[in-house]
Coordinates of C-alpha atoms and ligand atoms in Angstrom, one line a residue:
M68 CA 28.1 33.5 -12.7
S69 CA 30.5 33.2 -15.6
T70 CA 34.2 33.7 -15.8
F71 CA 36.1 35.7 -18.4
K72 CA 37.0 32.4 -20.1
D73 CA 33.3 31.4 -20.3
L74 CA 32.6 34.6 -22.2
G75 CA 34.8 33.4 -25.0
L76 CA 38.0 35.6 -24.6
N77 CA 41.2 34.3 -26.0
D78 CA 44.4 33.5 -24.0
D79 CA 46.2 36.7 -24.7
L80 CA 43.4 38.7 -23.2
L81 CA 42.8 36.2 -20.3
Q82 CA 46.5 36.6 -19.4
A83 CA 46.2 40.3 -19.3
I84 CA 43.1 40.1 -17.3
T85 CA 44.8 38.0 -14.7
D86 CA 47.7 40.5 -14.6
L87 CA 45.1 43.3 -14.0
G88 CA 43.7 41.3 -11.1
F89 CA 40.1 41.2 -12.5
T90 CA 38.6 38.1 -11.1
R91 CA 35.0 38.2 -12.5
P92 CA 33.4 40.1 -15.3
S93 CA 31.1 42.9 -14.3
E94 CA 27.5 42.8 -15.3
V95 CA 27.8 44.9 -18.4
Q96 CA 30.8 42.8 -19.4
E97 CA 29.0 39.6 -18.9
K98 CA 26.1 40.9 -21.1
A99 CA 28.0 42.7 -23.7
I100 CA 31.1 40.6 -24.4
P101 CA 29.5 37.4 -25.7
I102 CA 27.1 39.4 -28.0
L103 CA 30.0 41.5 -29.4
L104 CA 32.3 38.5 -29.8
N105 CA 29.7 36.3 -31.6
S106 CA 27.9 38.6 -33.9
E107 CA 28.3 41.5 -36.1
I108 CA 25.6 43.7 -34.8
D109 CA 25.0 47.2 -33.5
L110 CA 24.7 47.5 -29.7
V111 CA 23.3 50.1 -27.3
A112 CA 24.6 49.5 -23.8
L113 CA 23.3 51.5 -20.8
A114 CA 25.3 51.3 -17.6
Q115 CA 26.4 53.7 -14.9
T116 CA 29.9 55.0 -14.6
G117 CA 32.3 52.7 -12.9
T118 CA 30.7 49.5 -14.1
G119 CA 33.5 48.5 -16.4
K120 CA 32.3 49.6 -19.8
T121 CA 35.7 50.1 -21.3
A122 CA 36.5 46.5 -21.0
A123 CA 33.0 45.6 -22.2
F124 CA 33.8 47.0 -25.6
G125 CA 37.6 46.9 -25.3
F126 CA 38.0 43.1 -25.0
P127 CA 35.8 42.2 -27.9
M128 CA 37.4 44.8 -30.1
L129 CA 40.9 43.6 -29.3
Q130 CA 39.9 40.1 -30.0
K131 CA 38.2 40.8 -33.3
I132 CA 40.8 43.1 -35.0
D133 CA 43.5 41.7 -37.0
V134 CA 46.8 42.8 -35.4
D135 CA 48.9 41.6 -38.3
S136 CA 47.3 44.2 -40.5
R137 CA 48.2 47.9 -40.1
T138 CA 44.9 49.1 -41.3
T139 CA 42.8 51.1 -38.8
Q140 CA 39.9 48.8 -37.9
G141 CA 38.5 50.2 -34.6
L142 CA 37.5 53.8 -33.7
I143 CA 36.6 54.8 -30.2
L144 CA 35.1 58.3 -29.7
S145 CA 35.0 59.7 -26.2
P146 CA 34.1 63.2 -24.9
T147 CA 37.2 64.5 -23.2
R148 CA 40.9 64.3 -23.5
E149 CA 41.2 62.8 -20.0
L150 CA 38.9 60.0 -20.9
C151 CA 40.6 59.5 -24.3
L152 CA 43.9 59.0 -22.6
Q153 CA 42.4 56.7 -20.0
I154 CA 40.7 54.5 -22.5
T155 CA 43.9 54.3 -24.6
N156 CA 45.8 53.3 -21.5
E157 CA 43.3 50.6 -20.6
M158 CA 43.3 49.3 -24.1
K159 CA 47.1 49.0 -24.1
Q160 CA 46.9 47.1 -20.8
Y161 CA 44.2 44.8 -22.0
G162 CA 46.1 44.2 -25.2
K163 CA 49.6 43.9 -23.8
Y164 CA 49.9 40.3 -25.1
C165 CA 48.4 41.1 -28.5
K166 CA 51.7 41.2 -30.4
G167 CA 51.8 44.0 -33.0
L168 CA 48.9 46.0 -31.5
N169 CA 49.0 49.7 -31.8
V170 CA 46.5 51.9 -30.1
V171 CA 46.8 55.6 -30.7
A172 CA 45.1 58.5 -28.9
I173 CA 43.9 61.5 -30.8
Y174 CA 42.9 64.6 -28.9
G175 CA 43.1 68.4 -28.9
G176 CA 45.7 70.4 -27.1
A177 CA 48.7 68.3 -28.2
S178 CA 50.8 68.3 -31.3
I179 CA 48.7 67.2 -34.3
T180 CA 51.9 66.3 -36.3
E181 CA 53.0 63.9 -33.6
Q182 CA 49.7 62.2 -33.5
A183 CA 49.6 62.0 -37.3
K184 CA 53.0 60.4 -37.2
E185 CA 51.8 57.7 -34.8
I186 CA 48.9 57.0 -37.0
K187 CA 51.1 56.6 -40.0
R188 CA 53.1 53.9 -38.2
G189 CA 49.9 51.9 -38.4
A190 CA 47.2 52.0 -35.7
Q191 CA 44.7 49.3 -35.6
I192 CA 42.7 51.2 -33.0
I193 CA 42.2 54.9 -32.7
V194 CA 40.8 56.5 -29.5
A195 CA 39.7 60.0 -30.2
T196 CA 37.9 63.1 -29.1
P197 CA 35.4 64.3 -31.7
G198 CA 36.9 67.7 -32.3
R199 CA 40.5 66.7 -33.1
M200 CA 39.3 63.6 -35.0
K201 CA 37.3 65.7 -37.3
D202 CA 40.1 68.1 -37.8
M203 CA 42.5 65.2 -38.7
I204 CA 40.0 63.8 -41.2
N205 CA 39.6 67.1 -42.8
R206 CA 43.4 67.4 -43.1
R207 CA 43.6 63.8 -44.4
L208 CA 45.9 62.8 -41.7
V209 CA 43.8 59.8 -40.9
D210 CA 41.9 57.2 -42.8
I211 CA 38.9 55.6 -41.2
S212 CA 37.3 54.3 -44.4
K213 CA 38.0 50.7 -43.5
I214 CA 36.8 50.8 -39.9
E215 CA 34.9 47.7 -38.8
Y216 CA 34.0 48.7 -35.3
S217 CA 33.2 52.1 -34.0
V218 CA 32.4 52.9 -30.3
L219 CA 30.6 55.9 -29.0
D220 CA 31.6 56.0 -25.4
E221 CA 29.8 58.2 -22.9
A222 CA 27.5 59.1 -25.7
D223 CA 25.2 61.2 -23.5
E224 CA 28.1 63.3 -22.5
M225 CA 29.4 63.8 -26.0
L226 CA 26.0 65.1 -27.0
N227 CA 25.8 67.3 -23.9
M228 CA 29.0 68.8 -24.9
G229 CA 27.7 69.7 -28.4
F230 CA 29.6 67.1 -30.4
K231 CA 26.6 65.9 -32.4
E232 CA 27.8 67.6 -35.6
D233 CA 31.3 66.4 -35.3
I234 CA 30.2 62.9 -34.6
T235 CA 27.9 63.0 -37.7
S236 CA 30.7 64.3 -39.8
I237 CA 33.2 61.7 -38.5
L238 CA 30.8 58.8 -39.1
S239 CA 30.1 59.9 -42.6
H240 CA 33.7 58.9 -43.4
T241 CA 33.2 55.3 -42.1
P242 CA 31.9 52.4 -44.1
D243 CA 28.2 51.6 -43.8
D244 CA 28.7 48.0 -43.0
K245 CA 30.7 48.6 -39.8
S246 CA 29.3 47.8 -36.4
T247 CA 28.6 50.6 -34.0
W248 CA 28.6 50.1 -30.2
L249 CA 27.1 52.9 -28.2
F250 CA 27.8 53.1 -24.4
S251 CA 26.0 55.6 -22.3
A252 CA 25.1 56.1 -18.6
T253 CA 21.8 57.6 -19.6
M254 CA 19.4 57.5 -22.6
P255 CA 18.1 60.9 -23.2
R256 CA 16.2 61.7 -26.4
E257 CA 19.4 62.8 -28.2
V258 CA 21.1 59.5 -27.6
A259 CA 18.0 57.6 -28.9
A260 CA 18.1 59.8 -32.0
I261 CA 21.8 59.0 -32.6
A262 CA 21.0 55.3 -32.2
K263 CA 18.1 55.7 -34.7
D264 CA 20.1 57.6 -37.2
F265 CA 23.4 55.9 -37.2
M266 CA 22.8 52.3 -36.1
Y267 CA 21.1 49.4 -37.7
D268 CA 18.5 47.6 -35.6
P269 CA 20.7 47.8 -32.5
Q270 CA 20.4 45.3 -29.7
E271 CA 20.0 46.9 -26.3
I272 CA 21.4 45.9 -23.0
T273 CA 20.7 47.7 -19.7
V274 CA 22.5 47.2 -16.5
G275 CA 21.4 48.2 -13.0
R276 CA 18.3 50.1 -14.2
K277 CA 16.3 49.3 -11.1
N278 CA 18.8 51.1 -9.1
E279 CA 20.4 53.9 -11.1
G280 CA 22.9 55.0 -8.6
S281 CA 25.6 52.7 -7.4
T282 CA 24.5 50.7 -4.3
Q283 CA 27.9 51.4 -2.9
V284 CA 27.2 55.0 -2.5
S285 CA 25.3 56.6 0.3
H286 CA 23.7 60.0 -0.1
E287 CA 23.6 62.7 2.5
Y288 CA 22.5 66.3 2.5
Y289 CA 23.4 69.1 4.8
L290 CA 21.1 72.1 5.2
V291 CA 22.9 75.4 5.8
N292 CA 22.5 79.1 4.9
A293 CA 23.9 79.9 1.5
R294 CA 26.5 82.2 3.0
D295 CA 27.8 79.4 5.1
R296 CA 28.5 77.1 2.3
Y297 CA 32.2 77.4 2.3
Q298 CA 32.5 77.0 6.0
A299 CA 30.3 73.9 5.8
L300 CA 32.6 72.5 3.2
K301 CA 35.6 73.0 5.4
R302 CA 33.9 71.3 8.3
L303 CA 33.0 68.3 6.2
A304 CA 36.6 68.1 5.1
D305 CA 37.9 68.5 8.7
A306 CA 35.5 65.9 10.0
N307 CA 37.0 63.4 7.5
P308 CA 40.7 63.7 7.8
D309 CA 41.4 61.0 5.3
I310 CA 39.1 62.5 2.7
F311 CA 39.9 62.0 -0.9
S312 CA 37.3 63.8 -2.8
V313 CA 35.9 65.6 -5.8
V314 CA 34.1 68.8 -4.9
F315 CA 31.6 69.9 -7.6
C316 CA 30.8 73.5 -8.3
R317 CA 28.4 74.9 -10.9
T318 CA 30.6 77.4 -12.7
K319 CA 34.2 77.6 -13.6
R320 CA 34.5 80.8 -11.6
D321 CA 33.2 79.2 -8.4
T322 CA 35.4 76.2 -9.0
Q323 CA 38.5 78.3 -9.1
K324 CA 37.4 80.4 -6.2
V325 CA 36.6 77.5 -3.9
A326 CA 39.9 75.8 -4.8
E327 CA 41.9 79.0 -4.1
R328 CA 40.2 79.5 -0.8
L329 CA 40.9 75.9 0.3
I330 CA 44.5 76.2 -0.7
E331 CA 44.7 79.5 1.2
D332 CA 43.3 77.8 4.2
G333 CA 45.9 75.1 4.1
Y334 CA 44.1 72.2 2.4
N335 CA 45.6 70.1 -0.3
A336 CA 43.2 71.2 -3.0
G337 CA 43.3 71.8 -6.7
A338 CA 41.0 73.2 -9.4
L339 CA 39.9 71.4 -12.6
H340 CA 37.9 73.3 -15.1
G341 CA 37.9 74.2 -18.8
D342 CA 39.6 77.6 -18.4
L343 CA 42.8 75.9 -17.5
S344 CA 45.3 74.9 -20.1
Q345 CA 45.6 71.2 -21.0
N346 CA 49.0 71.2 -19.3
Q347 CA 47.6 72.6 -16.1
R348 CA 44.8 70.1 -16.1
D349 CA 47.2 67.2 -16.6
L350 CA 49.3 68.4 -13.7
V351 CA 46.3 68.7 -11.5
M352 CA 45.0 65.2 -12.4
K353 CA 48.5 63.8 -11.8
S354 CA 48.6 65.3 -8.3
F355 CA 45.2 64.1 -7.6
R356 CA 46.0 60.5 -8.7
N357 CA 49.1 60.7 -6.5
K358 CA 46.9 61.9 -3.6
Q359 CA 48.9 65.1 -3.3
I360 CA 45.6 66.7 -3.8
Q361 CA 43.0 65.5 -1.4
M362 CA 40.2 67.8 -2.7
L363 CA 39.7 68.2 -6.3
V364 CA 37.3 71.1 -7.0
A365 CA 35.8 70.6 -10.4
T366 CA 33.1 71.5 -12.9
D367 CA 30.9 68.7 -14.2
V368 CA 32.4 68.8 -17.7
A369 CA 36.0 68.7 -16.5
A370 CA 35.4 65.9 -14.1
R371 CA 33.5 63.8 -16.4
G372 CA 34.8 60.3 -16.9
I373 CA 37.7 60.7 -14.5
D374 CA 38.6 57.2 -13.5
V375 CA 40.1 57.4 -10.0
D376 CA 39.0 54.5 -8.0
D377 CA 39.4 55.4 -4.3
I378 CA 37.5 58.6 -4.1
T379 CA 35.9 58.5 -0.6
H380 CA 33.6 61.5 -0.9
V381 CA 31.8 63.4 -3.6
I382 CA 30.8 66.8 -2.3
N383 CA 28.1 68.8 -4.1
Y384 CA 29.2 72.2 -3.1
Q385 CA 26.4 73.4 -5.3
L386 CA 23.8 71.2 -6.9
P387 CA 24.0 70.9 -10.7
D388 CA 21.5 72.8 -13.0
E389 CA 20.2 69.6 -14.3
I390 CA 19.5 67.2 -11.5
E391 CA 20.2 64.3 -13.8
T392 CA 23.9 65.3 -13.6
Y393 CA 23.8 64.3 -9.9
T394 CA 24.1 60.7 -11.0
H395 CA 27.3 61.3 -12.9
R396 CA 28.7 63.2 -9.9
S397 CA 27.9 60.6 -7.3
G398 CA 29.2 57.9 -9.7
R399 CA 32.7 59.3 -9.1
T400 CA 32.8 57.5 -5.8
G401 CA 31.8 53.9 -4.8
R402 CA 33.7 52.5 -7.7
A403 CA 35.5 49.1 -8.1
G404 CA 33.7 47.6 -5.2
K405 CA 34.5 50.3 -2.7
T406 CA 32.0 52.3 -0.7
G407 CA 31.6 56.0 -1.0
V408 CA 29.6 59.0 0.2
S409 CA 28.0 61.7 -1.9
M410 CA 27.3 64.8 0.2
V411 CA 25.2 67.7 -0.8
I412 CA 25.4 71.1 0.8
V413 CA 22.0 72.8 0.2
S414 CA 20.4 76.0 1.2
K415 CA 16.7 76.3 2.0
S416 CA 15.8 77.3 -1.5
E417 CA 17.3 74.2 -3.0
V418 CA 16.2 71.6 -0.5
R419 CA 13.2 70.6 -2.6
K420 CA 15.6 69.5 -5.4
I421 CA 16.7 66.7 -3.1
K422 CA 13.3 65.1 -3.6
G423 CA 13.7 65.2 -7.3
I424 CA 17.1 63.6 -7.1
E425 CA 15.8 60.9 -4.9
R426 CA 13.2 60.1 -7.6
I427 CA 15.9 59.8 -10.2
I428 CA 18.5 57.8 -8.2
K429 CA 15.7 55.8 -6.5
K430 CA 17.4 56.1 -3.3
Q431 CA 16.8 58.1 -0.1
F432 CA 19.1 60.8 1.2
A433 CA 20.0 60.9 4.8
K434 CA 19.7 64.4 6.3
K435 CA 22.8 65.0 8.3
E436 CA 24.1 67.7 10.6
I437 CA 27.2 69.6 9.9
P438 CA 29.5 68.5 12.7
S439 CA 30.1 70.9 15.5
G440 CA 33.5 72.4 16.2
M441 CA 34.0 70.1 19.2
E442 CA 33.1 67.0 17.2
I443 CA 35.6 68.0 14.6
C444 CA 38.3 68.5 17.3
E445 CA 37.7 65.1 18.6
V446 CA 38.0 63.4 15.2
Q447 CA 41.1 65.4 14.4
L448 CA 42.7 64.6 17.8
M449 CA 42.1 60.8 17.4
S450 CA 43.2 60.9 13.8
L451 CA 46.4 62.5 14.9
A452 CA 46.9 60.0 17.7
K453 CA 46.5 57.2 15.2
K454 CA 48.9 58.7 12.9
V455 CA 51.5 59.1 15.6
H456 CA 50.9 55.5 16.7
N457 CA 51.4 54.2 13.2
T458 CA 54.3 56.3 12.3
E459 CA 57.5 54.4 11.6
V460 CA 60.3 55.8 13.8
N461 CA 63.0 57.7 12.1
H462 CA 66.2 56.6 13.8
D463 CA 68.2 59.6 12.7
I464 CA 66.6 61.2 15.7
D465 CA 68.4 58.9 18.1
T466 CA 71.5 61.1 18.3
Y467 CA 69.4 63.9 19.8
L468 CA 67.6 61.7 22.2
G469 CA 69.9 62.6 25.1
D470 CA 69.3 66.3 24.8
I471 CA 65.6 65.9 24.3
N472 CA 65.3 63.7 27.3
A473 CA 67.2 66.2 29.4
L474 CA 64.7 68.8 28.3
F475 CA 61.7 66.7 29.4
E476 CA 63.4 65.2 32.5
D477 CA 60.6 66.5 34.8
T478 CA 57.7 65.8 32.4
S479 CA 55.5 62.9 32.9
K480 CA 54.3 60.7 30.0
D481 CA 50.8 62.1 30.2
E482 CA 52.0 65.6 30.3
L483 CA 54.4 65.0 27.4
I484 CA 51.6 63.5 25.3
K485 CA 49.4 66.5 26.0
K486 CA 52.1 69.0 25.1
F487 CA 53.0 67.1 22.1
F488 CA 49.5 67.0 20.8
S489 CA 48.9 70.7 21.6
V490 CA 51.5 71.7 19.2
E491 CA 49.5 70.4 16.2
F492 CA 46.1 70.5 17.8
S493 CA 45.7 73.9 19.4
R494 CA 45.3 75.7 16.1
F495 CA 42.4 73.5 15.3
Y496 CA 41.0 73.9 18.7
N497 CA 41.3 77.6 18.8
Y498 CA 39.6 77.9 15.4
Y499 CA 36.7 75.7 16.3
K500 CA 36.1 76.3 20.0
K501 CA 33.7 79.2 19.4
A502 CA 32.4 77.8 16.1
L503 CA 28.8 78.3 15.5
D504 CA 26.2 75.7 14.7
L505 CA 25.8 76.0 10.9
N506 CA 22.7 73.8 10.7
I507 CA 19.4 75.4 10.0
S508 CA 16.0 73.9 10.3
A509 CA 13.9 73.0 7.3
S510 CA 10.7 73.5 9.3
N511 CA 9.5 76.6 7.6
D512 CA 10.4 75.4 4.1
D513 CA 6.9 74.6 3.2
N514 CA 5.7 78.2 3.2
R515 CA 8.6 79.2 1.1
D516 CA 7.2 80.9 -1.9
V517 CA 7.3 84.3 -3.4
G518 CA 7.0 85.8 0.1
D519 CA 10.3 84.4 1.0
S520 CA 12.1 86.0 -1.9
V521 CA 13.2 89.4 -3.1
R522 CA 11.5 91.2 -6.0
Y523 CA 13.7 93.5 -8.1
F524 CA 13.1 96.2 -10.6
I525 CA 15.3 96.3 -13.6
N526 CA 15.4 99.1 -16.2
V527 CA 15.4 97.0 -19.3
G528 CA 12.3 95.5 -21.0
K529 CA 10.6 94.7 -24.2
K530 CA 12.0 97.8 -25.9
D531 CA 15.4 96.3 -25.4
G532 CA 14.2 93.1 -27.1
F533 CA 13.5 91.1 -24.0
D534 CA 10.6 88.9 -23.2
W535 CA 10.3 87.2 -19.9
M536 CA 12.1 84.1 -21.1
S537 CA 15.0 85.8 -22.7
L538 CA 15.3 88.2 -19.7
K539 CA 15.4 85.2 -17.4
D540 CA 18.2 83.5 -19.5
F541 CA 20.1 86.8 -19.7
L542 CA 19.9 87.3 -15.9
R543 CA 20.9 83.7 -15.2
E544 CA 23.8 84.0 -17.6
V545 CA 25.3 87.3 -16.4
L546 CA 24.8 86.4 -12.7
E547 CA 25.9 82.8 -13.2
L548 CA 22.8 81.4 -11.6
G549 CA 21.0 78.1 -11.8
K550 CA 17.8 77.3 -13.6
D551 CA 15.4 78.0 -10.8
D552 CA 17.3 80.9 -9.2
V553 CA 15.5 83.7 -11.1
F554 CA 11.7 83.5 -11.2
K555 CA 8.6 85.5 -11.5
V556 CA 10.1 87.4 -14.4
E557 CA 7.7 90.0 -15.8
A558 CA 8.9 92.0 -18.8
K559 CA 7.2 95.4 -19.3
D560 CA 8.0 97.9 -22.1
T561 CA 10.9 99.8 -20.7
F562 CA 11.4 97.9 -17.4
S563 CA 10.8 94.5 -15.9
F564 CA 10.6 92.7 -12.6
F565 CA 12.1 89.5 -11.3
N566 CA 12.6 87.6 -8.1
T567 CA 15.4 85.7 -6.5
E568 CA 15.8 84.2 -3.0
K569 CA 16.9 86.6 -0.4
E570 CA 20.3 85.1 -0.1
L571 CA 21.1 86.1 -3.6
Q572 CA 20.2 89.7 -3.0
E573 CA 23.7 90.9 -2.3
K574 CA 25.1 89.1 -5.4
V575 CA 22.4 90.6 -7.7
L576 CA 22.7 94.2 -6.4
G577 CA 26.4 94.0 -6.3
F578 CA 26.7 92.8 -9.8
F579 CA 24.5 95.5 -11.3
T580 CA 26.5 98.5 -9.9
D581 CA 28.4 99.1 -13.1
F582 CA 27.0 96.7 -15.7
K583 CA 26.3 98.0 -19.2
Y584 CA 24.0 96.4 -21.7
N585 CA 24.1 97.8 -25.3
G586 CA 26.3 100.6 -24.0
R587 CA 24.0 101.6 -21.2
Y588 CA 24.0 101.1 -17.5
V589 CA 21.6 98.6 -16.2
N590 CA 20.0 99.5 -13.0
V591 CA 18.6 96.9 -10.6
E592 CA 16.8 97.8 -7.4
I593 CA 14.7 96.2 -4.9
S594 CA 11.1 96.6 -5.9
E595 CA 8.2 97.6 -3.8
N596 CA 6.0 96.1 -6.4
R597 CA 3.2 94.2 -4.8
G598 CA 4.5 95.2 -1.4
R599 CA 6.2 91.8 -1.0
S600 CA 9.7 92.6 -0.3
R601 CA 11.9 94.6 2.2
K602 CA 11.4 98.3 2.4
R603 CA 14.8 99.1 1.0
G604 CA 13.9 100.0 -2.5
K605 CA 14.1 103.5 -4.0
S606 CA 11.0 105.5 -4.6
R607 CA 8.9 105.0 -7.6
D608 CA 9.9 108.4 -8.8
R609 CA 13.4 107.4 -8.9
K610 CA 12.5 104.4 -11.0
R611 CA 10.5 106.5 -13.4
R612 CA 13.4 108.8 -13.8
D613 CA 15.7 105.9 -14.5
E614 CA 13.2 104.5 -16.9
K615 CA 13.0 107.8 -18.8
N616 CA 16.7 108.3 -19.0
F617 CA 17.0 104.8 -20.2
S618 CA 14.5 104.9 -22.9
S619 CA 15.6 108.3 -24.1
G620 CA 19.1 106.8 -24.6
K621 CA 20.9 108.9 -22.0
K622 CA 23.2 107.4 -19.6
G623 CA 20.6 106.8 -17.1
G624 CA 20.0 104.4 -14.3
R625 CA 23.5 104.5 -13.0
R626 CA 23.2 104.4 -9.3
G627 CA 25.3 107.3 -8.1
D628 CA 25.4 105.9 -4.6
G629 CA 26.4 102.5 -5.7
K630 CA 27.8 101.5 -2.3
S631 CA 24.6 102.3 -0.4
K632 CA 23.0 99.0 -1.3
S633 CA 25.6 96.4 -1.1
R634 CA 29.3 95.7 -1.2
R635 CA 30.4 94.6 -4.6
S636 CA 31.1 91.0 -3.9
G637 CA 31.0 88.3 -6.5
S638 CA 29.3 85.8 -4.3
G639 CA 28.3 85.7 -0.7
D640 CA 29.8 82.3 -0.3
F641 CA 33.3 83.5 0.0
G642 CA 33.0 85.8 2.9
S643 CA 35.6 87.0 5.4
S644 CA 38.9 85.3 5.7
R645 CA 39.2 82.6 8.3
P646 CA 42.0 81.2 10.4
R647 CA 44.4 79.1 8.5
R648 CA 44.5 75.4 9.0
S649 CA 47.9 74.0 9.6
R650 CA 49.4 72.5 6.5
R651 CA 49.7 68.8 6.8
Ligands
ADP155 P1 33.0 52.9 -16.8 O1 33.5 53.2 -18.2 O2 31.8 52.1 -16.8 O3 32.8 54.1 -16.0 P2 35.5 51.8 -16.4 O4 35.7 51.0 -17.6 O5 36.3 53.1 -16.4 O6 34.1 52.0 -16.0 O7 36.0 50.8 -15.2 C1 36.0 51.3 -13.8 C2 37.2 50.7 -13.1 O8 36.9 49.3 -12.9 C3 38.5 50.7 -13.9 O9 39.5 51.0 -12.9 C4 38.7 49.3 -14.4 O10 40.0 49.0 -14.5 C5 38.0 48.4 -13.3 N1 37.4 47.2 -13.8 C6 36.8 47.0 -15.0 N2 36.3 45.8 -15.1 C7 36.6 45.1 -14.0 C8 36.4 43.8 -13.4 N3 35.8 42.9 -14.2 N4 36.9 43.5 -12.2 C9 37.6 44.5 -11.5 N5 37.8 45.7 -11.9 C10 37.3 46.1 -13.1
MG156 MG1 33.9 54.8 -19.3

């Protein structure tokens, strides 16, 4: 195994590396650094998150640029503002002994004039998000025509986020003879296409392919009813008092809701998603880094690239639409040599996705049980006892000791301990003493098919321009559902049918109580079509009537008795309010 010195790094960098406490190069660093130092080639490097990619391109770039010149020589593109700032910060630390070095971050949501000013002072290296970079090029606030090295960091994610055009446009302003280094966790077709279009005969290195997920991460899943998702999340948090976690949700709305509920219930939680202002996002990230937030509820995009090392748990509150995304999520934990746990809360209808994920990460999930109320009480009690035991005594209390002693004159030590603990603990106990078992059995999963789901009638169809595919997309979008949540979609002329799992029934019916499409009310009812589903649907006559009204352009299909079917609730996951947990 080589040292950083063996890789050919100069003394300025080695000194900084010592300061940072890096003892050994990581695998991707060991492979990439010598190549990048010793040749002027293009490189594609595939390695999971947390493997030290920043230094793998950062060290060579710092060593190769001329710090005595003020020309911009290196450009690093990264998908998000958070990541951009992170990389800038790392580069500054790596290059702290490179005298005259100036690394500037370019990203949206901050003053463009300030950034332009910084560039003007002479930046050898620019770290940028594609959108703002393109903007600055168009306004001629930055000159990248003499770039020698360009890095596409998290290339897969940049393409996922739709930056392909921006990247193309940016690269068209760079010289042809520069070197391009592409770093990515995965190699989807789009990334391969970028490598083909913009790189010249790139050398490829791959790290940890045999085992895509980090070996430091164990994977667990918990099977519960969809309506118990939130309760299950709380129990997982309560069973791990020192949890420091990222909780992933599928949509911005759910992210916000889950975070709000957790805060209401007394947890140190925060939300991170794209609807927040940059300022709000910065604040949340700051609190998370400081551990004031123990549970960061986030969307995939917002959490991407966050580099916080001691995350103990990743909780998949909902599985991602694309199961490939799971690798990115679980890569948030088990970083920098630490171990971590990636937990998935699944309902019956999703449990088969676990198999697919296992295939991708090439690791097995352990099926675990949501802890019972009493197990949680035990964990909490012992955690509290340890905390008391390890607490440093505050001697300002000494003055009151006489009075307090007098009060407890007749209380034995055991009794005192019990009383003392009851103060903090009883609330927990009372909440959990009657708690139900949230686990459900997967035993009848195998016969889960159409028969297990609900079929709906909807009064839009081909006449409204839908075919089965576009209707499926439409339903998924308005209902904010996942890829497989709507199925058996059948588009007829003026009406259609579709299925969802039973647990989504309330959400579907609730949503379509007052929803208009092209100015007309959309009516959704449980269908008796094929006699598969519950006998709660309206009669066929009613359907025909709606259908007629609808196609004749009248305001038809509005369910007059909207409340008869379901309450209007956004999602069944956030049911009744629950006792508050004490703030700690
Ligand atoms: P990636 O970009 O692959 O997700 P990062 O470059 O963000 O990974 O590195 C992850 C963490 O590991 C960072 O905190 C970084 O400072 C640290 N790190 C990088 N290289 C080393 C090393 N050789 N030894 C110890 N820690 C390292
Ligand atoms: Mg990175």
